[in-house]
Amino acid sequence: GEDVEQSLFLSVREGDSSVINCTYTDSSSTYLYWYKQEPGAGLQLLTYIFSNMDMKQDQRLTVLLNKKDKHLSLRIADTQTGDSAIYFCAEILSGGATNKLIFGTGTLLAVQP
Amino acid sequence: DAGVIQSPRHEVTEMGQEVTLRCKPISGHDYLFWYRQTMMRGLELLIYFNNNVPIDDSGMPEDRFSAKMPNASFSTLKIQPSEPRDSAVYFCASNRREGVAEAFFGQGTRLTVV
């Protein structure tokens, strides 16, 4: 199937680390993505990882990829109240003219002060 | 570029009425996507276009929904007749299928059908 699955909700205290998990479906995806949606806004690309990498670090963000298990995670270090948002993982199902961008269910991250 | 532009931002309509949502993608992007977001179902891909041609409409809920892309700078999503269960936020996004293929989203249209 084409379902990309995530847990629905995560609550953390300010300053703690957050880890958001995702399982995806297409082992041939070239890139895997994390998008962030703030209240009342559209989604914006937060970070991505190339499929031949296991890990990518970008300031407070760490992306881990386990291709064998089709598992993707996003770790946010020193989580701030401004990180409160919905986080979506995404993959592109590709081939020919196909460029089907599929998103997970989204994880609502609530950061408590 | 101003980004992906959607209109209207909010739409309230009565059940049975026709609703038309509009989208202007980023210039140069050859893929355009329509998504629907609800609390119950998350973010669903309804349809996407490549070079103005619909590639996959398998996510369109039923015949009441239709989408067109008459040119590279404009797309519409129409619901006729609308029903209360169509209430959702509808997003348009565009990208180019090269490199990272980042998708850029509009601000969305919040549709309420009463």
Coordinates of N, CA and C in Angstrom, one line a residue:
Chain A
G1 N 0.8 -1.2 0.0 CA 0.0 0.0 0.0 C 0.9 1.3 0.0
E2 N 0.2 2.4 0.1 CA 0.9 3.7 0.0 C 0.8 4.4 1.3
D3 N 0.5 3.7 2.4 CA 0.4 4.4 3.7 C 1.7 4.7 4.3
V4 N 1.9 5.9 4.7 CA 3.1 6.3 5.5 C 2.5 6.6 6.9
E5 N 3.1 5.9 7.8 CA 2.5 5.9 9.2 C 3.4 6.7 10.2
Q6 N 2.7 7.4 11.1 CA 3.3 8.1 12.1 C 2.5 8.0 13.4
S7 N 3.1 8.2 14.5 CA 2.3 8.4 15.7 C 1.6 9.7 15.7
L8 N 0.4 9.9 16.3 CA -0.4 11.1 16.2 C 0.1 12.2 17.0
F9 N 0.6 11.9 18.2 CA 0.8 13.0 19.2 C 2.1 12.7 20.0
L10 N 2.8 13.8 20.3 CA 4.0 13.7 21.2 C 4.0 15.0 22.0
S11 N 4.2 14.8 23.3 CA 4.3 15.9 24.2 C 5.6 15.8 24.9
V12 N 6.4 17.0 24.9 CA 7.7 17.0 25.6 C 7.8 18.3 26.4
R13 N 8.7 18.4 27.3 CA 9.0 19.6 28.0 C 10.1 20.4 27.3
E14 N 10.0 21.7 27.4 CA 11.0 22.6 26.8 C 12.4 22.2 27.2
G15 N 13.3 22.1 26.3 CA 14.7 21.7 26.6 C 15.0 20.2 26.5
D16 N 13.9 19.4 26.5 CA 14.1 17.9 26.2 C 14.3 17.7 24.7
S17 N 14.6 16.4 24.4 CA 14.7 16.0 23.0 C 13.4 15.4 22.6
S18 N 13.0 15.6 21.3 CA 11.8 15.0 20.8 C 12.2 14.1 19.7
V19 N 11.6 12.9 19.6 CA 11.8 12.0 18.6 C 10.5 11.6 17.9
I20 N 10.4 11.9 16.6 CA 9.2 11.6 15.9 C 9.5 10.5 14.9
N21 N 8.7 9.4 14.9 CA 9.0 8.2 14.1 C 8.0 8.1 12.9
C22 N 8.5 7.4 11.9 CA 7.7 7.2 10.7 C 8.1 5.9 10.0
T23 N 7.1 5.2 9.5 CA 7.4 4.1 8.6 C 6.8 4.4 7.2
Y24 N 7.6 4.1 6.2 CA 7.2 4.4 4.8 C 7.1 3.2 4.0
T25 N 6.7 3.3 2.7 CA 6.3 2.1 2.0 C 7.2 1.8 0.8
D26 N 7.8 2.9 0.2 CA 8.5 2.6 -1.1 C 10.0 2.6 -0.9
S27 N 10.6 1.4 -1.0 CA 12.0 1.3 -0.8 C 12.9 1.9 -1.9
S28 N 12.2 2.3 -3.0 CA 13.0 3.0 -4.1 C 13.0 4.5 -4.0
S29 N 12.4 5.0 -2.9 CA 12.3 6.5 -2.8 C 13.8 7.0 -2.7
T30 N 14.1 8.0 -3.5 CA 15.4 8.6 -3.6 C 15.6 9.5 -2.4
Y31 N 14.6 10.3 -2.0 CA 14.7 11.2 -0.9 C 13.5 10.9 0.1
L32 N 13.8 11.1 1.3 CA 12.7 11.1 2.3 C 12.7 12.4 3.0
Y33 N 11.6 12.9 3.4 CA 11.4 14.3 3.8 C 10.7 14.4 5.2
W34 N 11.1 15.5 5.8 CA 10.3 15.9 7.0 C 9.8 17.3 6.7
Y35 N 8.5 17.5 6.8 CA 7.8 18.8 6.6 C 7.2 19.2 7.9
K36 N 7.1 20.5 8.1 CA 6.6 21.1 9.3 C 5.4 22.0 9.0
Q37 N 4.3 21.9 9.7 CA 3.1 22.7 9.5 C 2.8 23.5 10.8
E38 N 2.9 24.8 10.7 CA 2.6 25.6 11.9 C 1.1 26.0 11.8
P39 N 0.5 26.3 12.9 CA -1.0 26.6 12.9 C -1.4 27.6 11.8
G40 N -2.4 27.2 11.0 CA -3.0 28.1 10.0 C -2.1 28.3 8.8
A41 N -1.1 27.4 8.6 CA -0.2 27.6 7.5 C -0.1 26.3 6.7
G42 N 0.5 26.4 5.5 CA 0.8 25.3 4.7 C 2.0 24.6 5.2
L43 N 2.4 23.5 4.6 CA 3.6 22.7 5.0 C 4.8 23.4 4.4
Q44 N 5.9 23.3 5.2 CA 7.2 23.7 4.7 C 8.2 22.6 4.9
L45 N 9.1 22.5 3.9 CA 10.2 21.5 4.1 C 11.1 21.9 5.2
L46 N 11.3 20.9 6.1 CA 12.2 21.1 7.3 C 13.6 20.6 7.0
T47 N 13.6 19.3 6.6 CA 14.8 18.7 6.2 C 14.5 17.5 5.4
Y48 N 15.6 16.9 4.8 CA 15.4 15.7 4.0 C 16.7 14.8 4.1
I49 N 16.6 13.6 3.7 CA 17.7 12.7 3.7 C 17.8 11.9 2.4
F50 N 18.9 11.8 1.8 CA 19.1 11.0 0.6 C 19.1 9.5 1.0
S51 N 18.5 8.7 0.2 CA 18.3 7.3 0.6 C 19.5 6.5 0.8
N52 N 20.7 7.0 0.3 CA 21.9 6.2 0.6 C 22.6 6.6 1.8
M53 N 22.0 7.4 2.6 CA 22.5 7.9 3.9 C 21.8 7.2 5.0
D54 N 22.5 7.0 6.1 CA 21.9 6.5 7.4 C 21.5 7.6 8.3
M55 N 22.2 8.7 8.2 CA 22.0 9.8 9.2 C 22.3 11.1 8.5
K56 N 21.6 12.1 9.0 CA 21.9 13.5 8.5 C 21.6 14.4 9.7
Q57 N 22.6 15.3 10.0 CA 22.5 16.2 11.1 C 22.5 17.7 10.6
D58 N 21.5 18.4 11.1 CA 21.4 19.8 10.6 C 21.0 20.6 11.9
Q59 N 22.0 21.2 12.5 CA 21.8 22.0 13.7 C 21.1 21.1 14.8
R60 N 19.9 21.5 15.2 CA 19.3 20.8 16.3 C 18.5 19.5 15.7
L61 N 18.5 19.4 14.4 CA 17.8 18.3 13.8 C 18.7 17.1 13.5
T62 N 18.3 15.9 13.8 CA 19.0 14.7 13.3 C 18.0 13.8 12.7
V63 N 18.2 13.3 11.5 CA 17.4 12.4 10.8 C 18.1 11.1 10.7
L64 N 17.4 10.0 11.1 CA 17.9 8.7 11.0 C 17.1 7.9 10.0
L65 N 17.8 7.1 9.2 CA 17.1 6.3 8.2 C 17.5 4.8 8.3
N66 N 16.5 4.0 8.5 CA 16.8 2.5 8.5 C 16.0 1.9 7.3
K67 N 16.8 1.7 6.2 CA 16.1 1.3 4.9 C 15.6 -0.1 5.0
K68 N 16.3 -0.9 5.8 CA 15.8 -2.3 5.9 C 14.4 -2.4 6.5
D69 N 14.2 -1.6 7.5 CA 12.9 -1.6 8.2 C 12.0 -0.5 7.6
K70 N 12.4 0.3 6.7 CA 11.7 1.4 6.1 C 11.2 2.3 7.3
H71 N 12.2 2.7 8.1 CA 11.9 3.5 9.3 C 12.7 4.8 9.2
L72 N 12.0 5.9 9.4 CA 12.6 7.2 9.4 C 12.3 7.9 10.7
S73 N 13.3 8.6 11.3 CA 13.0 9.3 12.5 C 13.6 10.7 12.4
L74 N 13.0 11.6 13.2 CA 13.4 13.0 13.3 C 13.6 13.3 14.8
R75 N 14.8 13.7 15.1 CA 15.1 14.0 16.5 C 15.4 15.5 16.5
I76 N 14.7 16.2 17.5 CA 14.9 17.6 17.7 C 15.5 17.8 19.1
A77 N 16.7 18.3 19.1 CA 17.4 18.5 20.4 C 17.0 19.8 21.0
D78 N 17.0 19.9 22.3 CA 16.7 21.1 23.0 C 15.4 21.7 22.4
T79 N 14.3 21.0 22.5 CA 13.1 21.4 21.9 C 12.6 22.7 22.5
Q80 N 12.1 23.6 21.7 CA 11.6 24.9 22.1 C 10.1 25.0 21.9
T81 N 9.5 26.0 22.5 CA 8.0 26.1 22.3 C 7.7 26.5 20.9
G82 N 8.6 27.1 20.2 CA 8.4 27.4 18.8 C 8.5 26.2 17.9
D83 N 8.9 25.1 18.4 CA 8.9 23.8 17.7 C 7.5 23.2 17.7
S84 N 6.6 23.7 18.5 CA 5.2 23.1 18.5 C 4.6 23.3 17.1
A85 N 4.2 22.2 16.5 CA 3.7 22.1 15.2 C 3.3 20.7 14.8
I86 N 2.8 20.5 13.6 CA 2.6 19.2 13.1 C 3.7 18.8 12.2
Y87 N 4.3 17.7 12.4 CA 5.4 17.2 11.6 C 5.0 16.0 10.7
F88 N 5.3 16.1 9.4 CA 4.9 15.1 8.5 C 6.2 14.5 7.8
C89 N 6.2 13.2 7.8 CA 7.2 12.6 6.9 C 6.6 12.4 5.6
A90 N 7.4 12.3 4.6 CA 6.9 12.2 3.2 C 7.9 11.4 2.3
E91 N 7.4 10.8 1.3 CA 8.2 10.1 0.3 C 7.6 10.4 -1.1
I92 N 8.4 10.2 -2.1 CA 7.9 10.4 -3.5 C 8.0 9.0 -4.1
L93 N 6.8 8.6 -4.6 CA 6.7 7.3 -5.3 C 7.0 7.7 -6.8
S94 N 8.1 7.2 -7.4 CA 8.5 7.7 -8.7 C 8.6 6.6 -9.7
G95 N 8.7 7.0 -10.9 CA 8.9 6.0 -12.0 C 8.1 6.6 -13.2
G96 N 8.7 6.7 -14.3 CA 8.1 7.3 -15.5 C 7.7 8.7 -15.2
A97 N 6.4 9.1 -15.5 CA 6.0 10.4 -15.2 C 5.5 10.5 -13.7
T98 N 5.5 9.4 -13.0 CA 5.0 9.4 -11.7 C 5.9 10.2 -10.8
N99 N 5.3 11.0 -10.0 CA 6.0 11.9 -9.0 C 5.1 12.1 -7.8
K100 N 4.6 11.0 -7.3 CA 3.5 11.0 -6.3 C 4.0 11.3 -4.9
L101 N 3.8 12.4 -4.4 CA 4.3 12.9 -3.1 C 3.3 12.5 -2.1
I102 N 3.7 11.5 -1.2 CA 2.8 11.0 -0.2 C 3.2 11.4 1.2
F103 N 2.3 11.9 2.0 CA 2.6 12.3 3.3 C 2.1 11.3 4.4
G104 N 2.8 11.3 5.5 CA 2.3 10.5 6.6 C 1.1 11.2 7.2
T105 N 0.6 10.6 8.3 CA -0.6 11.1 9.0 C -0.3 12.4 9.8
G106 N 1.0 12.7 10.0 CA 1.3 13.8 10.8 C 1.4 13.5 12.3
T107 N 2.4 14.1 12.9 CA 2.6 14.0 14.4 C 2.5 15.4 15.0
L108 N 1.5 15.6 15.9 CA 1.4 16.9 16.6 C 2.4 16.9 17.7
L109 N 3.3 17.8 17.7 CA 4.3 18.0 18.8 C 3.9 19.1 19.6
A110 N 3.6 18.8 20.9 CA 3.3 19.9 21.9 C 4.4 20.0 22.8
V111 N 4.9 21.3 22.9 CA 6.1 21.5 23.8 C 5.6 22.3 25.0
Q112 N 5.8 21.7 26.2 CA 5.3 22.3 27.4 C 6.4 23.2 28.0
P113 N 6.1 24.4 28.4 CA 7.1 25.3 28.9 C 7.6 24.8 30.3
Chain B
D1 N 9.5 35.1 -6.7 CA 8.2 34.5 -6.9 C 7.5 34.6 -5.6
A2 N 6.1 34.8 -5.6 CA 5.3 35.0 -4.4 C 5.0 33.7 -3.8
G3 N 5.4 32.6 -4.4 CA 5.1 31.3 -3.8 C 3.8 30.8 -4.4
V4 N 3.3 29.7 -3.9 CA 2.0 29.1 -4.4 C 0.9 29.9 -3.8
I5 N 0.0 30.4 -4.7 CA -1.1 31.2 -4.2 C -2.4 30.5 -4.4
Q6 N -3.2 30.5 -3.3 CA -4.5 29.8 -3.3 C -5.6 30.9 -3.0
S7 N -6.7 30.7 -3.6 CA -7.8 31.5 -3.3 C -9.1 30.7 -3.4
P8 N -10.1 31.1 -2.6 CA -10.0 32.0 -1.4 C -9.3 31.4 -0.2
R9 N -9.1 32.1 0.8 CA -8.5 31.6 2.0 C -9.5 30.9 2.8
H10 N -10.7 31.4 2.8 CA -11.8 30.8 3.5 C -13.1 30.8 2.7
E11 N -13.8 29.7 2.8 CA -15.1 29.6 2.0 C -16.1 29.0 2.9
V12 N -17.2 29.6 3.0 CA -18.4 29.0 3.7 C -19.5 29.0 2.7
T13 N -20.1 27.8 2.5 CA -21.1 27.6 1.5 C -22.2 26.7 2.1
E14 N -23.3 26.7 1.4 CA -24.4 25.8 1.9 C -24.4 24.5 1.1
M15 N -24.8 23.5 1.7 CA -24.8 22.2 1.1 C -25.6 22.3 -0.2
G16 N -25.0 21.6 -1.2 CA -25.6 21.6 -2.5 C -25.1 22.6 -3.5
Q17 N -24.4 23.6 -2.9 CA -23.8 24.6 -3.8 C -22.5 24.2 -4.4
E18 N -22.1 24.8 -5.5 CA -20.9 24.5 -6.2 C -19.8 25.4 -5.6
V19 N -18.6 24.7 -5.4 CA -17.5 25.4 -4.8 C -16.3 25.3 -5.8
T20 N -15.6 26.4 -6.0 CA -14.4 26.3 -6.8 C -13.2 26.9 -6.1
L21 N -12.2 26.1 -6.0 CA -10.9 26.5 -5.3 C -9.9 26.7 -6.4
R22 N -9.0 27.7 -6.1 CA -8.1 28.1 -7.2 C -6.7 28.1 -6.7
C23 N -5.8 27.8 -7.6 CA -4.3 27.7 -7.3 C -3.5 28.2 -8.4
K24 N -2.5 29.0 -8.0 CA -1.4 29.4 -8.9 C -0.1 28.9 -8.5
P25 N 0.5 27.9 -9.2 CA 1.7 27.3 -8.8 C 2.9 28.3 -9.0
I26 N 4.1 27.9 -8.5 CA 5.3 28.6 -8.7 C 5.7 28.5 -10.1
S27 N 6.1 29.6 -10.7 CA 6.5 29.6 -12.1 C 7.7 28.6 -12.3
G28 N 7.5 27.8 -13.4 CA 8.6 26.9 -13.7 C 8.4 25.5 -13.1
H29 N 7.5 25.4 -12.1 CA 7.2 24.1 -11.5 C 6.3 23.3 -12.5
D30 N 6.7 22.0 -12.8 CA 5.9 21.3 -13.7 C 4.9 20.3 -13.1
Y31 N 5.0 20.2 -11.7 CA 4.0 19.3 -11.0 C 3.2 20.1 -10.1
L32 N 1.9 19.8 -10.1 CA 1.0 20.5 -9.2 C 0.1 19.4 -8.5
F33 N 0.0 19.6 -7.2 CA -0.7 18.6 -6.3 C -1.9 19.3 -5.6
W34 N -3.0 18.6 -5.5 CA -4.1 19.0 -4.6 C -4.2 18.0 -3.4
Y35 N -4.2 18.6 -2.2 CA -4.4 17.8 -1.0 C -5.6 18.3 -0.2
R36 N -6.1 17.3 0.6 CA -7.2 17.7 1.5 C -6.7 17.3 2.9
Q37 N -6.9 18.2 3.9 CA -6.5 17.9 5.3 C -7.7 17.9 6.2
T38 N -7.9 16.8 6.9 CA -8.9 16.8 8.0 C -8.3 16.1 9.2
M39 N -9.0 16.4 10.3 CA -8.5 15.8 11.6 C -8.6 14.2 11.5
M40 N -9.6 13.7 10.9 CA -9.8 12.3 10.9 C -8.9 11.6 9.9
R41 N -8.6 12.2 8.7 CA -7.9 11.4 7.7 C -6.5 12.0 7.4
G42 N -6.1 13.0 8.1 CA -4.8 13.6 7.9 C -4.7 14.3 6.5
L43 N -3.6 14.2 5.8 CA -3.3 14.9 4.6 C -3.5 13.9 3.4
E44 N -4.5 14.0 2.6 CA -4.8 13.1 1.5 C -4.4 13.7 0.2
L45 N -3.7 13.0 -0.6 CA -3.5 13.5 -2.0 C -4.7 13.2 -2.8
L46 N -5.3 14.2 -3.4 CA -6.5 14.0 -4.2 C -6.1 13.8 -5.7
I47 N -5.3 14.6 -6.2 CA -4.9 14.5 -7.7 C -3.6 15.3 -7.9
Y48 N -2.8 14.8 -8.9 CA -1.7 15.7 -9.3 C -1.5 15.7 -10.8
F49 N -0.9 16.8 -11.2 CA -0.7 17.1 -12.6 C 0.8 17.2 -13.0
N50 N 1.1 16.8 -14.2 CA 2.4 17.0 -14.7 C 2.3 17.7 -16.0
N51 N 2.9 18.9 -16.2 CA 2.7 19.7 -17.4 C 1.3 19.8 -17.8
N52 N 0.5 20.1 -16.8 CA -1.0 20.4 -17.0 C -1.8 19.2 -17.3
V53 N -1.2 18.0 -17.3 CA -2.0 16.8 -17.6 C -2.2 16.0 -16.2
P54 N -3.4 15.6 -16.0 CA -3.6 14.8 -14.7 C -3.0 13.5 -14.8
I55 N -2.1 13.1 -13.8 CA -1.4 11.9 -13.8 C -2.1 10.8 -13.0
D56 N -2.6 11.3 -11.8 CA -3.2 10.3 -10.9 C -4.3 11.0 -10.1
D57 N -5.5 10.6 -10.4 CA -6.7 11.1 -9.7 C -7.3 10.1 -8.8
S58 N -6.5 9.1 -8.4 CA -7.1 8.0 -7.6 C -7.6 8.5 -6.2
G59 N -7.1 9.6 -5.8 CA -7.5 10.1 -4.5 C -8.7 11.0 -4.5
M60 N -9.2 11.3 -5.6 CA -10.5 12.1 -5.7 C -11.6 11.3 -5.1
P61 N -12.3 11.8 -4.1 CA -13.3 11.0 -3.4 C -14.4 10.4 -4.2
E62 N -15.0 11.2 -5.1 CA -16.1 10.8 -5.8 C -16.3 11.8 -7.0
D63 N -17.3 11.4 -7.8 CA -17.6 12.2 -9.0 C -17.9 13.7 -8.7
R64 N -18.3 14.0 -7.5 CA -18.6 15.4 -7.2 C -17.4 16.3 -7.3
F65 N -16.2 15.7 -7.2 CA -14.9 16.4 -7.3 C -14.3 16.3 -8.7
S66 N -13.9 17.5 -9.2 CA -13.2 17.5 -10.4 C -12.1 18.6 -10.3
A67 N -11.0 18.4 -11.1 CA -9.9 19.3 -11.1 C -9.4 19.5 -12.5
K68 N -9.0 20.8 -12.8 CA -8.5 21.1 -14.1 C -7.2 21.9 -14.0
M69 N -6.5 21.9 -15.0 CA -5.3 22.7 -15.1 C -5.2 23.2 -16.6
P70 N -5.9 24.3 -16.9 CA -5.9 24.8 -18.3 C -4.6 25.3 -18.8
N71 N -3.7 25.7 -17.9 CA -2.4 26.2 -18.3 C -1.4 26.1 -17.2
A72 N -0.2 26.4 -17.4 CA 0.9 26.1 -16.4 C 0.8 27.0 -15.2
S73 N 0.0 28.0 -15.2 CA -0.1 28.9 -14.1 C -1.4 28.9 -13.4
F74 N -2.3 27.9 -13.6 CA -3.6 28.0 -13.0 C -4.2 26.6 -12.9
S75 N -4.8 26.3 -11.7 CA -5.5 25.1 -11.6 C -6.8 25.3 -10.7
T76 N -7.8 24.6 -10.9 CA -9.0 24.7 -10.1 C -9.4 23.3 -9.6
L77 N -10.0 23.3 -8.4 CA -10.6 22.1 -7.8 C -12.1 22.5 -7.6
K78 N -13.0 21.7 -8.2 CA -14.4 22.0 -8.1 C -15.1 20.9 -7.3
I79 N -16.1 21.3 -6.5 CA -16.9 20.4 -5.8 C -18.4 20.7 -6.2
Q80 N -19.1 19.8 -6.8 CA -20.4 20.1 -7.2 C -21.3 18.8 -7.2
P81 N -22.3 18.7 -6.3 CA -22.7 19.6 -5.3 C -21.8 19.4 -4.0
S82 N -21.7 20.4 -3.2 CA -20.9 20.2 -2.0 C -21.8 19.6 -0.9
E83 N -21.1 18.9 0.1 CA -21.7 18.3 1.2 C -20.9 18.7 2.5
P84 N -21.6 18.6 3.6 CA -20.9 19.0 4.9 C -19.6 18.2 5.1
R85 N -19.6 16.9 4.7 CA -18.4 16.1 4.9 C -17.2 16.5 4.0
D86 N -17.4 17.5 3.1 CA -16.4 18.0 2.3 C -15.6 19.1 3.1
S87 N -16.1 19.5 4.2 CA -15.5 20.5 5.0 C -14.1 20.1 5.4
A88 N -13.1 20.9 5.1 CA -11.7 20.5 5.3 C -10.8 21.7 4.9
V89 N -9.5 21.6 5.0 CA -8.6 22.5 4.5 C -8.0 21.9 3.2
Y90 N -8.1 22.6 2.1 CA -7.6 22.1 0.8 C -6.3 22.9 0.5
F91 N -5.2 22.1 0.2 CA -3.9 22.7 -0.1 C -3.6 22.3 -1.5
C92 N -2.9 23.3 -2.1 CA -2.3 23.1 -3.4 C -0.8 23.2 -3.2
A93 N 0.0 22.4 -3.9 CA 1.5 22.4 -3.8 C 2.0 22.2 -5.2
S94 N 3.3 22.7 -5.4 CA 3.9 22.5 -6.7 C 5.4 22.2 -6.5
N95 N 6.0 21.5 -7.4 CA 7.4 21.3 -7.4 C 8.0 21.0 -8.8
R96 N 9.3 20.9 -8.8 CA 10.0 20.4 -10.0 C 10.6 19.0 -9.7
R97 N 10.5 18.1 -10.6 CA 11.0 16.8 -10.3 C 12.5 16.7 -10.7
E98 N 13.3 17.4 -9.9 CA 14.7 17.3 -10.0 C 15.3 17.6 -8.7
G99 N 16.5 17.1 -8.5 CA 17.2 17.3 -7.2 C 16.3 16.9 -6.0
V100 N 16.3 17.7 -5.0 CA 15.5 17.3 -3.8 C 14.0 17.3 -4.1
A101 N 13.6 18.0 -5.1 CA 12.1 18.0 -5.5 C 11.3 18.5 -4.3
E102 N 11.8 19.6 -3.7 CA 11.0 20.2 -2.6 C 9.6 20.6 -3.1
A103 N 8.6 20.3 -2.3 CA 7.3 20.8 -2.6 C 7.0 22.1 -1.9
F104 N 6.4 23.0 -2.5 CA 6.0 24.3 -1.9 C 4.5 24.4 -1.9
F105 N 4.0 24.7 -0.7 CA 2.6 24.7 -0.4 C 2.0 26.1 -0.4
G106 N 0.8 26.2 -0.8 CA 0.0 27.4 -0.6 C -0.5 27.4 0.9
Q107 N -1.1 28.5 1.2 CA -1.6 28.7 2.6 C -2.9 27.9 2.8
G108 N -3.5 27.4 1.8 CA -4.7 26.5 2.0 C -6.0 27.3 1.9
T109 N -7.0 26.6 1.6 CA -8.4 27.1 1.6 C -9.2 26.3 2.6
R110 N -9.7 27.0 3.6 CA -10.5 26.4 4.6 C -12.0 26.4 4.1
L111 N -12.5 25.3 3.8 CA -13.9 25.1 3.3 C -14.8 24.6 4.4
T112 N -15.9 25.3 4.6 CA -16.9 24.9 5.5 C -18.2 24.8 4.7
V113 N -18.8 23.6 4.7 CA -20.1 23.4 4.1 C -21.1 23.2 5.2
V114 N -22.1 24.1 5.2 CA -23.1 24.0 6.3 C -24.5 23.5 5.7

